Amino acid sequence: KLAGLLLTILGAWYLGYLFAAHVPEETIITSISNLQDIGKKQVLRAPVPKRQKCDHWSPCSPEDYAYRILSGGGKEKLAKICFEDELSIFVYYREMQIHPCSPSLCCVIDSTDHSGEMMTFIENAPEGSLLLMVTHDDGSTRLKNDAKTLVENLGSKEIWNLKFRSSWAFIASKGFKLPDNIQKEKINHSDKKKNRYSGWPAEIQIEGCIPRNLI
């Protein structure tokens, strides 16, 4: 029995020697690696999320317009308005910037005392217009009372609450009613204890989807 065991061990060693001598080293390494992978759980990776219009987390339906209004924050964080993935970035010149985004969309940003120009722009906007408004720096004193009244008549509930450097965003319409389930206005006041920037509150934004058949 001992002789048989020795012969078996010697034969196994000889076969191993022949195998190692004739099989490439790369094949042996690959085989060992494959054996090590056996038993490992398959790692499932989530697909990269598809980018939505105006960087929404969830997409608007094909029957809706997508929009996002972002206020300015500090001197370097400019106000932005996105409508159907078309982005308008307003450069701060300490004067009012008015930008007509499309025939049915009017974007207004006010950062000085040109209230008369703002009022003219809003009053001349045709029926069926969508107006998006946002502040950068101070709109509390540079926006006059008659302009604030006009914005209030468009449905704003916060226009009279603007304080120094308040961040404010607002969406309104002329000639039609916006859906009740969308956020139409947001405001954030400057607070030395809570400001994100030196003398400036954090940016705020509102976003949503508006049915195309309303405009």
PDB file of C-alpha atoms in Angstrom, residues 43-50:
ATOM      1  CA  VAL A  43     -22.451  43.744  -8.774  1.00  0.00           C
ATOM      2  CA  LEU A  44     -25.438  45.508 -10.305  1.00  0.00           C
ATOM      3  CA  ARG A  45     -24.804  49.136 -11.201  1.00  0.00           C
ATOM      4  CA  ALA A  46     -27.648  51.595 -11.563  1.00  0.00           C
ATOM      5  CA  PRO A  47     -27.825  53.194 -15.010  1.00  0.00           C
ATOM      6  CA  VAL A  48     -26.751  56.808 -15.294  1.00  0.00           C
ATOM      7  CA  PRO A  49     -29.926  58.921 -14.941  1.00  0.00           C
ATOM      8  CA  LYS A  50     -31.016  60.669 -18.100  1.00  0.00           C
TER       9      LYS A  50
END
